[in-house]
Amino acid sequence: MAFADTSTLALSNRFVVELDEGRINLGSWAQCQGLEVTWKMADYRAGDAGNDRWFYPGFTEYPNIKLTRAACQDSPKVQGWLSENSFGNKPGTQTGAIILYDPNNKEVIRWNLKSVSPVKWAIGGFEAGTSKVALETLELTHNGFLNDGNKPAK
């Protein structure tokens, strides 16, 4: 694929996760899965001899986002945020962002997530007989990243 001289390419290995409009920076992650949207399509038929069909986009569905990385110095930030959200917080009131950077550390694209809440956090098992890296995973639910009129909960 050819690119214009002015094309700025984002690298899939350079992204960070922020919450509450940058108030909480959860740092860099090695993997991000589930950043996608699906439309349930409504199928209408004319009912005449031609039996024509029309498709209209219906409800949007956003799967949970699963983040994975090696346990690191940013891991306590995640624990702090989880503690903050475990009790006394209105669910789904926080915003979030996944920000992708270019090789010069300039922001290329950002996905602003609405109504972010933690679903699951885990750290891989520990085993003294191996030299594996301890992996941390964080799963988030959200109410979308498109400007589709879907407002955050209050």
PDB file of C-alpha atoms in Angstrom:
ATOM      1  CA  MET A   1       0.000   0.000   0.000  1.00  0.00           C
ATOM      2  CA  ALA A   2       1.396   3.402  -0.978  1.00  0.00           C
ATOM      3  CA  PHE A   3       1.357   6.308   1.471  1.00  0.00           C
ATOM      4  CA  ALA A   4       1.603  10.037   0.897  1.00  0.00           C
ATOM      5  CA  ASP A   5       4.739  11.770   2.146  1.00  0.00           C
ATOM      6  CA  THR A   6       2.635  13.338   4.897  1.00  0.00           C
ATOM      7  CA  SER A   7       1.245  10.043   6.196  1.00  0.00           C
ATOM      8  CA  THR A   8       1.748   9.548   9.916  1.00  0.00           C
ATOM      9  CA  LEU A   9       1.616   5.902  10.829  1.00  0.00           C
ATOM     10  CA  ALA A  10       0.737   4.687  14.275  1.00  0.00           C
ATOM     11  CA  LEU A  11       2.551   1.694  15.677  1.00  0.00           C
ATOM     12  CA  SER A  12       0.402  -0.962  17.307  1.00  0.00           C
ATOM     13  CA  ASN A  13       3.016  -1.384  20.041  1.00  0.00           C
ATOM     14  CA  ARG A  14       2.898   2.244  21.220  1.00  0.00           C
ATOM     15  CA  PHE A  15      -0.280   2.992  23.132  1.00  0.00           C
ATOM     16  CA  VAL A  16      -1.361   4.088  26.587  1.00  0.00           C
ATOM     17  CA  VAL A  17      -4.609   3.925  28.537  1.00  0.00           C
ATOM     18  CA  GLU A  18      -5.955   6.977  30.364  1.00  0.00           C
ATOM     19  CA  LEU A  19      -9.049   7.432  32.521  1.00  0.00           C
ATOM     20  CA  ASP A  20     -11.061  10.454  33.633  1.00  0.00           C
ATOM     21  CA  GLU A  21      -9.816  12.674  30.806  1.00  0.00           C
ATOM     22  CA  GLY A  22      -6.158  12.032  31.612  1.00  0.00           C
ATOM     23  CA  ARG A  23      -6.434  12.337  35.413  1.00  0.00           C
ATOM     24  CA  ILE A  24      -5.388   8.688  35.730  1.00  0.00           C
ATOM     25  CA  ASN A  25      -2.733   7.311  33.383  1.00  0.00           C
ATOM     26  CA  LEU A  26      -2.618   3.502  33.518  1.00  0.00           C
ATOM     27  CA  GLY A  27       0.524   3.480  31.368  1.00  0.00           C
ATOM     28  CA  SER A  28       1.547   1.402  28.375  1.00  0.00           C
ATOM     29  CA  TRP A  29       0.207  -2.056  27.646  1.00  0.00           C
ATOM     30  CA  ALA A  30       1.484  -4.873  25.422  1.00  0.00           C
ATOM     31  CA  GLN A  31      -1.910  -5.937  24.034  1.00  0.00           C
ATOM     32  CA  CYS A  32      -5.328  -4.419  23.547  1.00  0.00           C
ATOM     33  CA  GLN A  33      -8.130  -6.671  22.331  1.00  0.00           C
ATOM     34  CA  GLY A  34     -11.793  -5.871  21.764  1.00  0.00           C
ATOM     35  CA  LEU A  35     -11.569  -2.309  20.455  1.00  0.00           C
ATOM     36  CA  GLU A  36     -14.346  -2.802  17.920  1.00  0.00           C
ATOM     37  CA  VAL A  37     -17.987  -2.038  17.178  1.00  0.00           C
ATOM     38  CA  THR A  38     -20.700  -4.193  15.595  1.00  0.00           C
ATOM     39  CA  TRP A  39     -24.074  -3.120  14.242  1.00  0.00           C
ATOM     40  CA  LYS A  40     -27.105  -5.370  14.483  1.00  0.00           C
ATOM     41  CA  MET A  41     -28.580  -4.910  11.020  1.00  0.00           C
ATOM     42  CA  ALA A  42     -32.344  -4.635  10.573  1.00  0.00           C
ATOM     43  CA  ASP A  43     -33.584  -6.384   7.414  1.00  0.00           C
ATOM     44  CA  TYR A  44     -36.697  -5.001   5.726  1.00  0.00           C
ATOM     45  CA  ARG A  45     -38.484  -6.552   2.746  1.00  0.00           C
ATOM     46  CA  ALA A  46     -40.826  -4.838   0.316  1.00  0.00           C
ATOM     47  CA  GLY A  47     -43.313  -7.698   0.260  1.00  0.00           C
ATOM     48  CA  ASP A  48     -44.091  -7.237  -3.425  1.00  0.00           C
ATOM     49  CA  ALA A  49     -43.202  -9.411  -6.391  1.00  0.00           C
ATOM     50  CA  GLY A  50     -39.633  -8.042  -6.479  1.00  0.00           C
ATOM     51  CA  ASN A  51     -39.094  -9.010  -2.851  1.00  0.00           C
ATOM     52  CA  ASP A  52     -36.450  -6.275  -2.508  1.00  0.00           C
ATOM     53  CA  ARG A  53     -34.480  -6.064   0.735  1.00  0.00           C
ATOM     54  CA  TRP A  54     -33.126  -3.042   2.584  1.00  0.00           C
ATOM     55  CA  PHE A  55     -30.672  -3.098   5.447  1.00  0.00           C
ATOM     56  CA  TYR A  56     -30.524  -0.456   8.157  1.00  0.00           C
ATOM     57  CA  PRO A  57     -28.024  -0.263  10.985  1.00  0.00           C
ATOM     58  CA  GLY A  58     -29.595  -1.113  14.313  1.00  0.00           C
ATOM     59  CA  PHE A  59     -28.117  -1.114  17.791  1.00  0.00           C
ATOM     60  CA  THR A  60     -24.373  -0.811  18.259  1.00  0.00           C
ATOM     61  CA  GLU A  61     -22.546  -3.372  20.367  1.00  0.00           C
ATOM     62  CA  TYR A  62     -19.148  -2.826  21.945  1.00  0.00           C
ATOM     63  CA  PRO A  63     -17.340  -5.837  23.430  1.00  0.00           C
ATOM     64  CA  ASN A  64     -15.231  -5.588  26.572  1.00  0.00           C
ATOM     65  CA  ILE A  65     -11.662  -4.398  26.099  1.00  0.00           C
ATOM     66  CA  LYS A  66      -8.937  -6.689  27.416  1.00  0.00           C
ATOM     67  CA  LEU A  67      -5.525  -5.174  28.169  1.00  0.00           C
ATOM     68  CA  THR A  68      -2.419  -7.275  28.848  1.00  0.00           C
ATOM     69  CA  ARG A  69       1.149  -6.378  29.847  1.00  0.00           C
ATOM     70  CA  ALA A  70       4.027  -7.485  32.019  1.00  0.00           C
ATOM     71  CA  ALA A  71       3.533  -6.480  35.641  1.00  0.00           C
ATOM     72  CA  CYS A  72       5.508  -3.255  36.052  1.00  0.00           C
ATOM     73  CA  GLN A  73       5.849   0.009  37.983  1.00  0.00           C
ATOM     74  CA  ASP A  74       2.488   1.183  36.557  1.00  0.00           C
ATOM     75  CA  SER A  75       0.670  -1.817  38.077  1.00  0.00           C
ATOM     76  CA  PRO A  76       0.047  -0.052  41.425  1.00  0.00           C
ATOM     77  CA  LYS A  77      -1.804   2.699  39.502  1.00  0.00           C
ATOM     78  CA  VAL A  78      -4.218   0.045  38.258  1.00  0.00           C
ATOM     79  CA  GLN A  79      -4.671  -1.325  41.780  1.00  0.00           C
ATOM     80  CA  GLY A  80      -5.357   2.192  43.058  1.00  0.00           C
ATOM     81  CA  TRP A  81      -7.964   2.799  40.371  1.00  0.00           C
ATOM     82  CA  LEU A  82      -9.603  -0.558  41.075  1.00  0.00           C
ATOM     83  CA  SER A  83      -9.764   0.249  44.805  1.00  0.00           C
ATOM     84  CA  GLU A  84     -11.266   3.641  43.982  1.00  0.00           C
ATOM     85  CA  ASN A  85     -13.949   1.999  41.839  1.00  0.00           C
ATOM     86  CA  SER A  86     -14.779  -0.981  44.027  1.00  0.00           C
ATOM     87  CA  PHE A  87     -16.890   0.878  46.573  1.00  0.00           C
ATOM     88  CA  GLY A  88     -18.950   4.054  46.553  1.00  0.00           C
ATOM     89  CA  ASN A  89     -18.488   4.916  42.887  1.00  0.00           C
ATOM     90  CA  LYS A  90     -21.370   5.269  40.493  1.00  0.00           C
ATOM     91  CA  PRO A  91     -20.782   2.592  37.869  1.00  0.00           C
ATOM     92  CA  GLY A  92     -20.076   3.753  34.361  1.00  0.00           C
ATOM     93  CA  THR A  93     -19.472   7.431  35.114  1.00  0.00           C
ATOM     94  CA  GLN A  94     -15.806   7.523  34.112  1.00  0.00           C
ATOM     95  CA  THR A  95     -14.402   8.266  30.703  1.00  0.00           C
ATOM     96  CA  GLY A  96     -11.363   6.554  29.249  1.00  0.00           C
ATOM     97  CA  ALA A  97      -9.088   6.733  26.249  1.00  0.00           C
ATOM     98  CA  ILE A  98      -6.792   4.435  24.336  1.00  0.00           C
ATOM     99  CA  ILE A  99      -4.160   6.551  22.623  1.00  0.00           C
ATOM    100  CA  LEU A 100      -1.941   5.332  19.790  1.00  0.00           C
ATOM    101  CA  TYR A 101       1.413   7.047  19.126  1.00  0.00           C
ATOM    102  CA  ASP A 102       3.838   7.292  16.209  1.00  0.00           C
ATOM    103  CA  PRO A 103       7.593   6.479  16.487  1.00  0.00           C
ATOM    104  CA  ASN A 104       8.258  10.093  17.607  1.00  0.00           C
ATOM    105  CA  ASN A 105       5.820   9.731  20.513  1.00  0.00           C
ATOM    106  CA  LYS A 106       3.234  12.025  18.910  1.00  0.00           C
ATOM    107  CA  GLU A 107      -0.425  11.141  19.253  1.00  0.00           C
ATOM    108  CA  VAL A 108      -1.867   9.749  16.013  1.00  0.00           C
ATOM    109  CA  ILE A 109      -5.329   8.604  17.054  1.00  0.00           C
ATOM    110  CA  ARG A 110      -7.377   8.285  20.202  1.00  0.00           C
ATOM    111  CA  TRP A 111     -10.495   6.317  21.044  1.00  0.00           C
ATOM    112  CA  ASN A 112     -12.496   8.112  23.742  1.00  0.00           C
ATOM    113  CA  LEU A 113     -14.432   5.529  25.713  1.00  0.00           C
ATOM    114  CA  LYS A 114     -17.719   6.370  27.428  1.00  0.00           C
ATOM    115  CA  SER A 115     -18.882   4.962  30.763  1.00  0.00           C
ATOM    116  CA  VAL A 116     -15.792   2.891  31.568  1.00  0.00           C
ATOM    117  CA  SER A 117     -15.900   0.354  34.407  1.00  0.00           C
ATOM    118  CA  PRO A 118     -13.565  -2.468  35.427  1.00  0.00           C
ATOM    119  CA  VAL A 119     -14.844  -5.998  34.822  1.00  0.00           C
ATOM    120  CA  LYS A 120     -11.855  -8.119  35.785  1.00  0.00           C
ATOM    121  CA  TRP A 121      -8.224  -7.831  36.820  1.00  0.00           C
ATOM    122  CA  ALA A 122      -5.794 -10.734  37.069  1.00  0.00           C
ATOM    123  CA  ILE A 123      -2.119 -11.477  37.304  1.00  0.00           C
ATOM    124  CA  GLY A 124      -0.638 -14.702  35.994  1.00  0.00           C
ATOM    125  CA  GLY A 125       0.371 -17.406  38.424  1.00  0.00           C
ATOM    126  CA  PHE A 126       3.779 -17.363  40.067  1.00  0.00           C
ATOM    127  CA  GLU A 127       6.106 -20.322  39.743  1.00  0.00           C
ATOM    128  CA  ALA A 128       9.578 -20.376  41.296  1.00  0.00           C
ATOM    129  CA  GLY A 129      10.920 -23.006  38.872  1.00  0.00           C
ATOM    130  CA  THR A 130      10.473 -20.851  35.740  1.00  0.00           C
ATOM    131  CA  SER A 131      11.670 -17.493  34.486  1.00  0.00           C
ATOM    132  CA  LYS A 132       8.386 -16.343  32.932  1.00  0.00           C
ATOM    133  CA  VAL A 133       7.308 -12.721  33.053  1.00  0.00           C
ATOM    134  CA  ALA A 134       4.305 -12.084  35.322  1.00  0.00           C
ATOM    135  CA  LEU A 135       1.445 -10.905  33.083  1.00  0.00           C
ATOM    136  CA  GLU A 136      -1.210  -8.488  34.277  1.00  0.00           C
ATOM    137  CA  THR A 137      -4.603  -8.338  32.540  1.00  0.00           C
ATOM    138  CA  LEU A 138      -7.337  -5.756  32.918  1.00  0.00           C
ATOM    139  CA  GLU A 139     -10.770  -6.095  31.347  1.00  0.00           C
ATOM    140  CA  LEU A 140     -12.933  -3.001  30.889  1.00  0.00           C
ATOM    141  CA  THR A 141     -16.540  -2.557  29.878  1.00  0.00           C
ATOM    142  CA  HIS A 142     -17.616   0.659  28.161  1.00  0.00           C
ATOM    143  CA  ASN A 143     -20.530   2.262  26.407  1.00  0.00           C
ATOM    144  CA  GLY A 144     -18.819   2.954  23.106  1.00  0.00           C
ATOM    145  CA  PHE A 145     -16.347   5.263  21.412  1.00  0.00           C
ATOM    146  CA  LEU A 146     -18.424   6.574  18.492  1.00  0.00           C
ATOM    147  CA  ASN A 147     -20.354   9.840  18.538  1.00  0.00           C
ATOM    148  CA  ASP A 148     -23.616   7.956  18.083  1.00  0.00           C
ATOM    149  CA  GLY A 149     -25.750   9.783  20.631  1.00  0.00           C
ATOM    150  CA  ASN A 150     -25.020   7.141  23.262  1.00  0.00           C
ATOM    151  CA  LYS A 151     -24.469   9.285  26.368  1.00  0.00           C
ATOM    152  CA  PRO A 152     -22.504   8.241  29.472  1.00  0.00           C
ATOM    153  CA  ALA A 153     -24.534   7.234  32.518  1.00  0.00           C
ATOM    154  CA  LYS A 154     -25.051   9.870  35.242  1.00  0.00           C
TER     155      LYS A 154
END
